[in-house]
CSV table of C-alpha atoms and ligand atoms in Angstrom, one decimal:
chain,number,residue,atom,x,y,z
A,19,MET,CA,21.3,11.2,-23.5
A,20,SER,CA,21.6,7.4,-23.5
A,21,ARG,CA,19.8,5.0,-21.3
A,22,SER,CA,21.5,1.7,-20.6
A,23,ARG,CA,18.3,-0.1,-19.4
A,24,ARG,CA,14.7,0.7,-19.0
A,25,ALA,CA,13.6,1.8,-15.6
A,26,PRO,CA,11.4,-0.8,-13.8
A,27,ASP,CA,7.8,-0.3,-14.3
A,28,ASP,CA,5.4,0.5,-11.5
A,29,PRO,CA,1.8,-0.4,-11.9
A,30,GLY,CA,0.2,1.7,-14.6
A,31,GLN,CA,3.6,3.1,-15.7
A,32,ALA,CA,4.3,1.4,-18.9
A,33,THR,CA,6.7,3.9,-20.5
A,34,PRO,CA,8.5,5.7,-17.7
A,35,GLY,CA,9.9,8.9,-19.1
A,36,GLN,CA,10.3,7.6,-22.7
A,37,GLY,CA,11.5,10.6,-24.8
A,38,VAL,CA,12.0,12.8,-21.7
A,39,PRO,CA,15.6,13.7,-20.9
A,40,LEU,CA,16.8,12.2,-17.6
A,41,TRP,CA,17.9,15.6,-16.2
A,42,ARG,CA,14.2,16.7,-16.4
A,43,LEU,CA,13.0,13.6,-14.6
A,44,LEU,CA,15.8,14.1,-12.0
A,45,GLN,CA,14.4,17.6,-11.3
A,46,GLU,CA,10.9,16.2,-10.8
A,47,ALA,CA,12.0,13.3,-8.6
A,48,SER,CA,14.2,15.6,-6.6
A,49,HIS,CA,11.3,18.0,-6.1
A,50,ALA,CA,9.2,15.0,-5.0
A,51,LEU,CA,11.8,13.9,-2.5
A,52,GLY,CA,11.9,17.4,-1.1
A,53,GLN,CA,8.1,17.2,-0.6
A,54,VAL,CA,8.3,13.8,1.2
A,55,ARG,CA,11.1,15.1,3.4
A,56,ALA,CA,8.7,17.9,4.3
A,57,GLY,CA,6.1,15.3,5.3
A,58,ARG,CA,4.0,15.2,2.2
A,59,SER,CA,2.7,12.1,0.6
A,60,LEU,CA,4.0,11.3,-2.9
A,61,THR,CA,0.6,10.6,-4.5
A,62,PRO,CA,-0.7,14.2,-4.6
A,63,VAL,CA,2.8,15.5,-5.4
A,64,LEU,CA,3.0,13.3,-8.5
A,65,GLU,CA,-0.6,14.2,-9.5
A,66,LYS,CA,0.7,17.7,-10.0
A,67,THR,CA,3.6,16.7,-12.2
A,68,PRO,CA,3.0,17.7,-15.9
A,69,PRO,CA,1.3,14.7,-17.6
A,70,PRO,CA,4.1,14.0,-20.1
A,71,LEU,CA,6.6,13.7,-17.3
A,72,ARG,CA,4.4,11.9,-14.8
A,73,ALA,CA,5.2,8.2,-15.6
A,74,GLY,CA,9.0,8.8,-15.6
A,75,ALA,CA,8.9,11.0,-12.5
A,76,GLN,CA,6.9,8.4,-10.7
A,77,ALA,CA,9.3,5.6,-11.6
A,78,LEU,CA,12.3,7.6,-10.6
A,79,SER,CA,10.7,8.9,-7.4
A,80,PHE,CA,9.7,5.4,-6.4
A,81,HIS,CA,13.2,4.2,-7.0
A,82,ALA,CA,14.6,7.1,-4.9
A,83,MET,CA,12.3,6.2,-2.0
A,84,ARG,CA,13.3,2.6,-2.1
A,85,TRP,CA,17.1,3.4,-1.9
A,86,LEU,CA,17.0,6.6,0.1
A,87,GLY,CA,18.6,5.1,3.2
A,88,SER,CA,21.7,3.9,1.2
A,89,ALA,CA,21.9,7.3,-0.5
A,90,GLN,CA,21.8,9.3,2.7
A,91,CYS,CA,24.5,7.0,4.3
A,92,ALA,CA,26.8,7.6,1.3
A,93,ARG,CA,26.1,11.3,1.3
A,94,ASP,CA,27.1,11.5,5.0
A,95,LEU,CA,30.4,9.8,4.2
A,96,LEU,CA,31.0,12.2,1.3
A,97,LEU,CA,30.2,15.4,3.1
A,98,GLN,CA,30.8,17.0,6.5
A,99,ARG,CA,27.8,19.3,6.1
A,100,VAL,CA,24.6,18.5,4.2
A,101,ALA,CA,24.0,20.8,1.2
A,102,PRO,CA,21.0,23.2,1.1
A,103,GLY,CA,17.7,21.3,0.6
A,104,PRO,CA,17.1,21.3,-3.2
A,105,LEU,CA,20.7,20.5,-4.0
A,106,ASP,CA,20.8,17.7,-1.4
A,107,ASP,CA,17.6,16.3,-3.0
A,108,VAL,CA,19.2,16.1,-6.4
A,109,LEU,CA,22.4,14.6,-4.9
A,110,CYS,CA,20.4,11.9,-3.0
A,111,VAL,CA,18.3,11.0,-6.0
A,112,ALA,CA,21.4,10.7,-8.2
A,113,LEU,CA,23.1,8.5,-5.5
A,114,THR,CA,20.1,6.2,-5.5
A,115,LEU,CA,20.9,5.6,-9.2
A,116,LEU,CA,24.6,5.0,-8.6
A,117,LEU,CA,24.6,2.8,-5.5
A,118,PRO,CA,22.3,-0.2,-5.9
A,119,ASP,CA,23.8,-3.2,-7.8
A,120,GLU,CA,21.0,-3.1,-10.4
A,121,LYS,CA,21.7,0.0,-12.5
A,122,LEU,CA,18.9,1.8,-14.3
A,123,TYR,CA,21.3,4.1,-16.2
A,124,ASP,CA,25.0,4.0,-16.9
A,125,GLU,CA,27.0,5.9,-14.4
A,126,PHE,CA,28.4,8.5,-16.8
A,127,THR,CA,24.8,9.4,-17.8
A,128,VAL,CA,23.7,9.7,-14.2
A,129,VAL,CA,26.5,12.1,-13.3
A,130,ASN,CA,26.2,14.1,-16.5
A,131,GLN,CA,22.4,14.4,-16.2
A,132,ALA,CA,22.4,15.2,-12.5
A,133,VAL,CA,24.8,18.1,-13.1
A,134,GLU,CA,22.5,19.2,-16.0
A,135,ALA,CA,19.5,19.1,-13.6
A,136,VAL,CA,21.1,21.5,-11.1
A,137,LYS,CA,22.5,23.8,-13.8
A,138,ARG,CA,19.1,24.3,-15.3
A,139,ASN,CA,17.5,25.3,-12.0
A,140,ALA,CA,18.2,28.8,-10.7
A,141,ARG,CA,18.0,27.6,-7.1
A,142,THR,CA,20.6,25.0,-7.5
A,143,ARG,CA,22.9,26.3,-10.3
A,144,PHE,CA,25.5,27.4,-7.9
A,145,GLY,CA,26.1,23.8,-6.8
A,146,ALA,CA,26.9,22.2,-10.2
A,147,GLY,CA,30.6,21.8,-9.6
A,148,PHE,CA,30.1,20.6,-6.1
A,149,LEU,CA,27.5,17.9,-7.2
A,150,ASN,CA,29.9,16.7,-10.0
A,151,ALA,CA,32.7,16.3,-7.5
A,152,CYS,CA,30.5,14.4,-5.0
A,153,LEU,CA,29.1,12.0,-7.5
A,154,ARG,CA,32.6,11.3,-9.0
A,155,ARG,CA,34.0,10.7,-5.6
A,156,CYS,CA,31.2,8.3,-4.8
A,157,LEU,CA,32.1,6.3,-7.8
A,158,LYS,CA,35.8,6.3,-6.9
A,159,GLU,CA,35.1,5.2,-3.3
A,160,ARG,CA,32.3,2.8,-4.1
A,161,GLN,CA,33.8,0.0,-2.0
A,162,THR,CA,34.0,2.2,1.1
A,163,MET,CA,30.4,3.3,0.5
A,164,ALA,CA,29.2,-0.3,0.1
A,165,ALA,CA,30.9,-1.4,3.3
A,166,ALA,CA,29.4,1.5,5.2
A,167,ILE,CA,25.9,0.7,3.8
A,168,GLN,CA,26.2,-3.0,4.8
A,169,GLY,CA,27.2,-2.0,8.4
A,170,ASP,CA,24.2,0.2,9.0
A,171,ASP,CA,20.6,-1.2,9.3
A,172,LEU,CA,18.8,1.9,7.9
A,173,ALA,CA,21.2,2.2,5.0
A,174,ARG,CA,21.2,-1.6,4.2
A,175,TRP,CA,17.4,-2.2,4.4
A,176,ASN,CA,16.3,1.3,3.4
A,177,PHE,CA,13.7,1.5,6.2
A,178,PRO,CA,13.8,3.6,9.4
A,179,ARG,CA,15.4,1.8,12.4
A,180,TRP,CA,12.2,1.8,14.4
A,181,TRP,CA,10.4,0.1,11.6
A,182,ILE,CA,13.0,-2.6,11.2
A,183,GLU,CA,13.1,-3.3,15.0
A,184,ARG,CA,9.3,-3.5,15.2
A,185,LEU,CA,9.1,-5.9,12.2
A,186,ARG,CA,11.9,-8.0,13.6
A,187,ALA,CA,10.2,-8.3,16.9
A,188,ASP,CA,6.8,-9.0,15.3
A,189,HIS,CA,8.0,-11.5,12.7
A,190,PRO,CA,11.3,-13.1,13.8
A,191,GLN,CA,11.2,-15.4,10.7
A,192,GLY,CA,9.9,-13.2,8.0
A,193,TRP,CA,11.1,-9.7,8.6
A,194,ALA,CA,14.2,-9.8,6.3
A,195,GLY,CA,12.3,-11.4,3.4
A,196,PHE,CA,9.6,-8.7,3.7
A,197,LEU,CA,12.1,-5.8,3.7
A,198,GLN,CA,14.0,-7.3,0.8
A,199,GLY,CA,10.7,-7.9,-1.1
A,200,ALA,CA,9.7,-4.3,-0.4
A,201,GLN,CA,12.4,-3.0,-2.7
A,202,ARG,CA,10.7,-4.5,-5.8
A,203,PRO,CA,7.9,-2.7,-7.7
A,204,ALA,CA,4.5,-4.1,-6.9
A,205,PRO,CA,2.8,-6.3,-9.5
A,206,LEU,CA,-0.1,-4.9,-11.4
A,207,ILE,CA,-3.1,-7.0,-10.3
A,208,LEU,CA,-6.6,-6.7,-11.6
A,209,ARG,CA,-9.9,-7.8,-10.2
A,210,VAL,CA,-12.1,-9.3,-12.8
A,211,ASN,CA,-15.7,-8.2,-12.4
A,212,ALA,CA,-17.5,-11.4,-11.6
A,213,ARG,CA,-20.8,-10.0,-12.7
A,214,ARG,CA,-19.6,-9.7,-16.2
A,215,ARG,CA,-17.1,-12.4,-16.8
A,216,ASP,CA,-14.8,-14.9,-15.2
A,217,ALA,CA,-11.0,-14.7,-14.8
A,218,ALA,CA,-10.4,-17.6,-17.2
A,219,ASP,CA,-12.4,-15.8,-19.9
A,220,TYR,CA,-10.5,-12.5,-19.3
A,221,LEU,CA,-7.1,-14.3,-19.4
A,222,ALA,CA,-8.1,-15.8,-22.7
A,223,GLN,CA,-8.9,-12.4,-24.1
A,224,LEU,CA,-5.6,-11.0,-22.9
A,225,ALA,CA,-3.7,-13.9,-24.6
A,226,ARG,CA,-5.6,-13.2,-27.8
A,227,GLN,CA,-4.4,-9.6,-27.6
A,228,GLY,CA,-0.8,-10.7,-26.9
A,229,ILE,CA,-0.8,-9.4,-23.3
A,230,GLU,CA,1.1,-11.6,-21.0
A,231,ALA,CA,-0.9,-12.3,-17.8
A,232,ARG,CA,-1.4,-14.9,-15.1
A,233,ARG,CA,-3.9,-15.9,-12.5
A,234,TRP,CA,-3.5,-15.1,-8.8
A,235,GLY,CA,-6.8,-16.0,-7.3
A,236,PRO,CA,-10.5,-16.5,-8.1
A,237,THR,CA,-10.9,-13.0,-9.5
A,238,ALA,CA,-7.3,-11.8,-9.5
A,239,VAL,CA,-5.2,-11.5,-12.7
A,240,GLU,CA,-1.7,-10.0,-13.0
A,241,ILE,CA,-0.7,-8.1,-16.1
A,242,VAL,CA,3.0,-9.1,-16.3
A,243,HIS,CA,4.2,-6.0,-18.1
A,244,PRO,CA,2.2,-3.1,-16.6
A,245,LEU,CA,0.1,-1.0,-18.9
A,246,PRO,CA,-1.4,2.5,-18.4
A,247,ILE,CA,-4.9,2.1,-17.0
A,248,GLU,CA,-6.7,3.3,-20.2
A,249,ARG,CA,-4.9,0.6,-22.2
A,250,ILE,CA,-6.0,-2.3,-20.0
A,251,PRO,CA,-8.6,-4.2,-21.9
A,252,GLY,CA,-12.1,-3.7,-20.5
A,253,PHE,CA,-11.0,-1.3,-17.8
A,254,LEU,CA,-13.1,1.7,-19.0
A,255,ALA,CA,-16.1,-0.6,-19.7
A,256,GLY,CA,-16.0,-1.8,-16.0
A,257,ASP,CA,-14.8,-5.4,-16.7
A,258,VAL,CA,-11.8,-5.0,-14.5
A,259,SER,CA,-10.5,-2.9,-11.6
A,260,VAL,CA,-7.0,-2.5,-10.1
A,261,GLN,CA,-6.9,-4.2,-6.7
A,262,SER,CA,-4.1,-6.3,-5.1
A,263,ALA,CA,-4.8,-10.0,-4.7
A,264,THR,CA,-4.5,-9.6,-1.0
A,265,ALA,CA,-7.1,-6.9,-0.8
A,266,GLN,CA,-9.4,-9.1,-2.9
A,267,ARG,CA,-9.7,-11.6,-0.1
A,268,ALA,CA,-11.9,-9.2,1.9
A,269,ALA,CA,-15.1,-9.4,-0.1
A,270,ALA,CA,-15.0,-13.2,-0.3
A,271,LEU,CA,-14.4,-13.6,3.4
A,272,LEU,CA,-17.3,-11.4,4.3
A,273,ALA,CA,-19.7,-12.5,1.6
A,274,ASP,CA,-19.3,-16.2,2.6
A,275,GLY,CA,-22.3,-17.2,4.6
A,276,LEU,CA,-24.5,-14.1,3.8
A,277,VAL,CA,-27.9,-15.0,2.5
A,278,GLY,CA,-30.5,-13.0,0.5
A,279,GLN,CA,-30.5,-9.2,0.5
A,280,ALA,CA,-28.3,-8.9,3.6
A,281,ARG,CA,-27.5,-5.5,4.9
A,282,VAL,CA,-23.8,-4.8,5.0
A,283,LEU,CA,-21.9,-1.8,6.4
A,284,ASP,CA,-18.6,-0.9,4.8
A,285,ALA,CA,-17.5,1.4,7.5
A,286,CYS,CA,-14.2,2.8,6.0
A,287,ALA,CA,-15.1,2.4,2.4
A,288,ALA,CA,-13.3,5.0,0.3
A,289,PRO,CA,-12.3,4.8,-2.5
A,290,GLY,CA,-14.7,1.9,-2.7
A,291,GLY,CA,-12.5,-1.0,-3.9
A,292,LYS,CA,-13.9,-3.5,-1.4
A,293,THR,CA,-17.5,-2.2,-1.6
A,294,ALA,CA,-17.4,-2.7,-5.4
A,295,HIS,CA,-15.9,-6.2,-5.1
A,296,LEU,CA,-18.6,-7.2,-2.6
A,297,LEU,CA,-21.3,-6.0,-5.0
A,298,GLU,CA,-19.7,-7.8,-7.9
A,299,LEU,CA,-19.8,-11.0,-6.0
A,300,ARG,CA,-23.3,-10.4,-4.5
A,301,PRO,CA,-25.3,-7.7,-6.4
A,302,ASP,CA,-28.3,-8.4,-4.1
A,303,LEU,CA,-26.6,-7.1,-1.0
A,304,ARG,CA,-27.8,-3.8,0.4
A,305,VAL,CA,-24.6,-1.9,1.2
A,306,LEU,CA,-24.0,1.3,3.2
A,307,ALA,CA,-20.6,2.6,2.2
A,308,LEU,CA,-19.4,5.1,4.8
A,309,ASP,CA,-16.2,7.2,5.0
A,310,MET,CA,-15.4,10.3,6.9
A,311,ASP,CA,-13.4,11.9,4.1
A,312,ALA,CA,-15.7,13.7,1.7
A,313,ALA,CA,-13.3,13.9,-1.2
A,314,ARG,CA,-12.4,10.3,-1.0
A,315,SER,CA,-16.1,9.4,-0.6
A,316,ARG,CA,-16.8,11.0,-4.0
A,317,ARG,CA,-14.4,8.4,-5.5
A,318,ILE,CA,-16.7,5.6,-4.2
A,319,GLY,CA,-19.5,7.0,-6.3
A,320,GLU,CA,-17.3,7.3,-9.4
A,321,ASN,CA,-16.0,3.7,-9.0
A,322,LEU,CA,-19.5,2.3,-8.5
A,323,GLN,CA,-20.7,4.2,-11.5
A,324,ARG,CA,-17.9,2.8,-13.8
A,325,LEU,CA,-18.9,-0.7,-12.6
A,326,ASP,CA,-22.6,0.0,-12.8
A,327,LEU,CA,-23.1,-1.0,-9.1
A,328,ARG,CA,-25.3,0.6,-6.4
A,329,ALA,CA,-24.7,1.4,-2.8
A,330,GLU,CA,-25.8,4.0,-0.4
A,331,VAL,CA,-22.8,6.3,0.2
A,332,GLN,CA,-22.5,8.5,3.3
A,333,VAL,CA,-19.9,10.8,4.7
A,334,ALA,CA,-19.7,10.2,8.4
A,335,ASP,CA,-17.4,9.2,11.3
A,336,ALA,CA,-18.0,5.5,11.7
A,337,ALA,CA,-16.8,5.8,15.4
A,338,GLN,CA,-19.8,8.0,16.1
A,339,PRO,CA,-22.9,5.9,15.0
A,340,GLY,CA,-25.1,8.2,17.1
A,341,HIS,CA,-24.7,10.7,14.2
A,342,TRP,CA,-25.7,8.4,11.3
A,343,TRP,CA,-27.0,5.0,12.3
A,344,ASP,CA,-30.8,4.4,11.9
A,345,GLY,CA,-30.9,1.8,14.6
A,346,ARG,CA,-31.4,-1.2,12.3
A,347,HIS,CA,-28.7,-3.9,12.8
A,348,PHE,CA,-26.4,-5.0,10.0
A,349,ASP,CA,-25.9,-8.6,9.0
A,350,ALA,CA,-22.2,-8.0,8.2
A,351,ILE,CA,-19.7,-5.2,8.8
A,352,LEU,CA,-16.5,-4.6,7.0
A,353,LEU,CA,-14.0,-2.6,9.0
A,354,ASP,CA,-11.0,-1.8,6.7
A,355,ALA,CA,-9.5,0.4,9.3
A,356,PRO,CA,-7.2,3.4,8.9
A,357,CYS,CA,-3.6,2.1,9.5
A,358,SER,CA,0.0,2.7,8.9
A,359,GLY,CA,0.0,1.1,5.4
A,360,SER,CA,3.1,-0.8,6.4
A,361,GLY,CA,2.0,-3.7,4.2
A,362,ILE,CA,1.7,-1.7,1.0
A,363,VAL,CA,5.2,-0.2,0.9
A,364,ARG,CA,5.8,-1.7,-2.5
A,365,ARG,CA,2.9,0.3,-4.0
A,366,HIS,CA,3.7,3.4,-1.8
A,367,PRO,CA,7.4,3.4,-1.1
A,368,ASP,CA,7.2,6.9,0.5
A,369,ILE,CA,5.2,5.5,3.5
A,370,ARG,CA,8.3,4.2,5.2
A,371,TRP,CA,9.7,7.7,5.4
A,372,LEU,CA,6.5,9.5,6.3
A,373,ARG,CA,5.4,7.3,9.3
A,374,ARG,CA,6.7,7.9,12.8
A,375,ALA,CA,7.1,5.2,15.5
A,376,SER,CA,4.5,7.1,17.6
A,377,ASP,CA,1.9,6.8,14.8
A,378,ILE,CA,1.4,3.1,15.4
A,379,ASP,CA,0.0,3.6,18.9
A,380,ALA,CA,-2.3,6.4,17.8
A,381,LEU,CA,-3.6,4.2,14.9
A,382,ALA,CA,-4.1,1.2,17.1
A,383,ALA,CA,-6.2,3.4,19.4
A,384,ARG,CA,-8.3,4.5,16.4
A,385,GLN,CA,-8.8,0.9,15.4
A,386,ASP,CA,-9.9,0.0,18.9
A,387,ARG,CA,-12.4,2.9,18.9
A,388,LEU,CA,-13.9,1.8,15.6
A,389,LEU,CA,-14.1,-1.9,16.6
A,390,ARG,CA,-15.9,-0.9,19.9
A,391,ALA,CA,-18.2,1.6,18.3
A,392,LEU,CA,-19.3,-0.7,15.4
A,393,TRP,CA,-19.8,-4.0,17.3
A,394,PRO,CA,-23.2,-3.1,18.8
A,395,LEU,CA,-24.5,-2.4,15.2
A,396,LEU,CA,-24.0,-6.0,14.2
A,397,ARG,CA,-27.0,-8.4,14.7
A,398,PRO,CA,-26.5,-11.5,16.8
A,399,GLY,CA,-25.2,-14.2,14.4
A,400,GLY,CA,-23.7,-11.5,12.1
A,401,ARG,CA,-20.1,-11.2,11.1
A,402,MET,CA,-17.5,-8.5,11.2
A,403,LEU,CA,-14.3,-8.5,9.1
A,404,PHE,CA,-11.6,-6.4,10.6
A,405,CYS,CA,-8.6,-5.7,8.3
A,406,THR,CA,-5.7,-3.4,7.9
A,407,CYS,CA,-3.0,-3.2,5.2
A,408,SER,CA,-0.4,-3.4,7.9
A,409,VAL,CA,2.2,-6.0,8.8
A,410,PHE,CA,2.6,-4.8,12.4
A,411,ARG,CA,1.0,-6.9,15.1
A,412,ALA,CA,-0.1,-3.8,16.9
A,413,GLU,CA,-2.5,-3.2,14.0
A,414,GLY,CA,-3.5,-6.8,13.7
A,415,ASP,CA,-3.5,-9.7,16.3
A,416,ALA,CA,-2.9,-7.3,19.2
A,417,ARG,CA,-6.1,-5.4,18.3
A,418,LEU,CA,-8.1,-8.6,18.0
A,419,GLU,CA,-6.8,-9.9,21.3
A,420,ALA,CA,-7.7,-6.6,23.1
A,421,PHE,CA,-11.2,-6.7,21.5
A,422,LEU,CA,-11.8,-10.3,22.5
A,423,GLN,CA,-10.9,-9.7,26.0
A,424,CYS,CA,-13.7,-7.3,26.5
A,425,HIS,CA,-16.3,-8.8,24.2
A,426,ASN,CA,-17.4,-12.2,25.3
A,427,ASP,CA,-20.1,-12.3,22.6
A,428,ALA,CA,-17.4,-12.4,19.9
A,429,SER,CA,-16.1,-15.6,18.3
A,430,ASP,CA,-12.9,-15.5,16.4
A,431,LEU,CA,-13.6,-17.4,13.1
A,432,ALA,CA,-10.9,-18.9,10.8
A,433,SER,CA,-9.3,-16.2,8.8
A,434,PRO,CA,-5.9,-15.4,7.2
A,435,GLY,CA,-4.5,-13.4,10.2
A,436,HIS,CA,-1.2,-11.7,9.3
A,437,LEU,CA,-0.2,-11.9,5.7
A,438,LEU,CA,3.5,-11.2,5.3
A,439,PRO,CA,4.8,-11.4,1.7
A,440,ALA,CA,8.0,-13.5,1.4
A,441,SER,CA,7.5,-14.5,5.0
A,442,GLY,CA,8.0,-18.2,4.3
A,443,GLY,CA,5.0,-19.3,6.3
A,444,ASN,CA,5.4,-17.9,9.8
A,445,SER,CA,1.8,-16.8,10.3
A,446,ALA,CA,0.4,-17.7,13.6
A,447,ARG,CA,-3.1,-18.1,12.1
A,448,ILE,CA,-4.0,-19.8,8.8
A,449,GLY,CA,-1.6,-19.7,5.9
A,450,ASP,CA,0.1,-16.7,4.4
A,451,ASN,CA,0.6,-15.3,0.9
A,452,GLN,CA,4.1,-16.6,0.3
A,453,THR,CA,2.8,-18.1,-2.9
A,454,CYS,CA,1.4,-14.8,-4.1
A,455,ASP,CA,4.1,-12.3,-3.3
A,456,ASP,CA,1.7,-9.4,-2.9
A,457,ASP,CA,0.8,-6.8,-0.2
A,458,GLY,CA,1.0,-7.4,3.5
A,459,PHE,CA,-2.4,-7.4,5.2
A,460,TYR,CA,-4.2,-8.5,8.3
A,461,TYR,CA,-7.6,-10.2,8.4
A,462,ALA,CA,-9.7,-11.3,11.4
A,463,LEU,CA,-13.3,-12.5,11.0
A,464,LEU,CA,-15.5,-12.3,14.0
A,465,GLU,CA,-19.0,-13.7,14.6
A,466,LYS,CA,-21.4,-12.2,17.1
A,467,ARG,CA,-22.8,-15.0,19.3
A,468,PRO,CA,-26.5,-14.8,20.1
A,469,ALA,CA,-27.1,-13.6,23.7
A,470,ARG,CA,-28.4,-17.1,24.8
A,471,ALA,CA,-25.2,-18.8,23.6
A,472,VAL,CA,-23.2,-16.2,25.5
A,473,ALA,CA,-25.2,-16.8,28.7
A,474,VAL,CA,-24.8,-20.6,28.4
A,475,ALA,CA,-21.0,-20.3,27.8
A,476,ALA,CA,-20.8,-18.0,30.9
A,477,ARG,CA,-22.7,-20.5,33.1
A,478,LEU,CA,-20.5,-23.3,31.9
A,479,ARG,CA,-17.3,-21.3,32.6
A,480,SER,CA,-18.5,-20.5,36.1
A,481,ARG,CA,-19.4,-24.1,36.8
A,482,LEU,CA,-16.0,-25.3,35.6
A,483,GLY,CA,-14.6,-22.8,38.1
B,20,SAM,C1,-7.8,1.6,4.2
B,20,SAM,S1,-8.7,2.9,3.6
B,20,SAM,C2,-10.2,2.1,3.0
B,20,SAM,C3,-10.0,1.5,1.7
B,20,SAM,C4,-11.3,0.9,1.1
B,20,SAM,N1,-11.9,0.0,2.0
B,20,SAM,C5,-11.1,0.2,-0.2
B,20,SAM,O1,-11.0,-1.0,-0.3
B,20,SAM,O2,-11.1,0.9,-1.2
B,20,SAM,C6,-9.3,3.6,5.1
B,20,SAM,C7,-10.4,4.6,5.0
B,20,SAM,O3,-10.9,4.9,6.3
B,20,SAM,C8,-11.4,6.2,6.3
B,20,SAM,N2,-11.6,6.5,7.7
B,20,SAM,C9,-10.7,6.7,8.7
B,20,SAM,N3,-11.3,6.9,9.9
B,20,SAM,C10,-12.6,6.8,9.7
B,20,SAM,C11,-13.7,7.0,10.5
B,20,SAM,N4,-13.6,7.2,11.8
B,20,SAM,N5,-15.0,6.8,10.0
B,20,SAM,C12,-15.1,6.6,8.6
B,20,SAM,N6,-14.1,6.5,7.8
B,20,SAM,C13,-12.8,6.6,8.3
B,20,SAM,C14,-10.3,7.0,5.6
B,20,SAM,O4,-10.9,8.2,5.1
B,20,SAM,C15,-10.0,6.0,4.5
B,20,SAM,O5,-10.7,6.3,3.3
């Protein structure tokens, strides 16, 4: 088998499928597609892939997720009836390799290896001739296919229609740039452990080792050509962690203004990325890291151990403080709330096909519940950072507005608001991350006004009529 070009790397996937025949990777990626179509998330599916195949299977599955809309559109033109599941999965993955302009493999290789993939599986063997005919027809009729794809939103943008409509309504300027950007693999960004070294020093080490890298923020460094985690200098020793530059804004926003051994609640903490960052910046903080998911909570402990940091970790529902709160107020609360993940589709390209339009309202209601339940735990003068890795206003500004309407003791401090990569600066609040083309996120920073200040403001309001 020959490969015309290398598959694009995804973070941590330095050698996707090197030495593994493409037909074998196609089998794995097709299985993964079948699982996503059945509603399962790609991460645990790929974790079960045999280790020698994992990097290649991930690169190919991610690619398939990014171009699935186009592939399904072409498939519907080619066929009157969809083929049985496993065969359709191989067909669609192969189409994602034939349709986009940028080709990962030459066309002959794709057709040949896709046919090989179905022949070598007892469940799909019967369809080898059919698959061969479909893929060859697709190549012959490529112009018809391309025109059909351009004429259909889902096929063109490779996102569900409801997602495109919501994004267009929420960000009339930036939606198309975001969707386009979402087709590219995410950059591999590290957080340099501020307790041990600074980013400039780490960059210098990388340069000495011949690893191309660049600075994204105070502690954020991009490895330009991604490496597997164990080959990242200093990772095992705890000098660096993997965390997007956008996510790295949380700790600094919350730590700013905290003095002494402040008590901080990280209410939705697992796997502990932001907890650890907070402690790297401010080792003196006393942090309670809470998460309701026991398995994910274990990862908080593992991460803190690698970084030699300490926090109290508890498994509990943050929305029910009656079950776990000791009654002592916190100086600061980080609420990194459960959300659609619509801002991190570059890292998790399956999210777009897994979410349903109705999920957004349900998630917004969970976010409201958490905000309401946690606010009383904050001391007057304390700060709460509310964030989501979503680009939808329903999981950002709309939540903040709803909260402010019924909490007159909350002041909305300066914060980034909606960060929409490639948006070209349409954020209603401060700035956006157009200069660092990273994840989409939402940040709102709230301060609890002391009761006296609230009473004075109320009196003033009533006087002014
Ligand atoms: C966006 S993730 C948090 C990521 C984490 N802050 C980090 O930086 O590594 C959201 C987390 O919220 C947790 N979660 C969801 N609902 C919760 C609740 N009611 N109470 C506590 N944790 C919750 C989920 O289990 C999930 O781990």
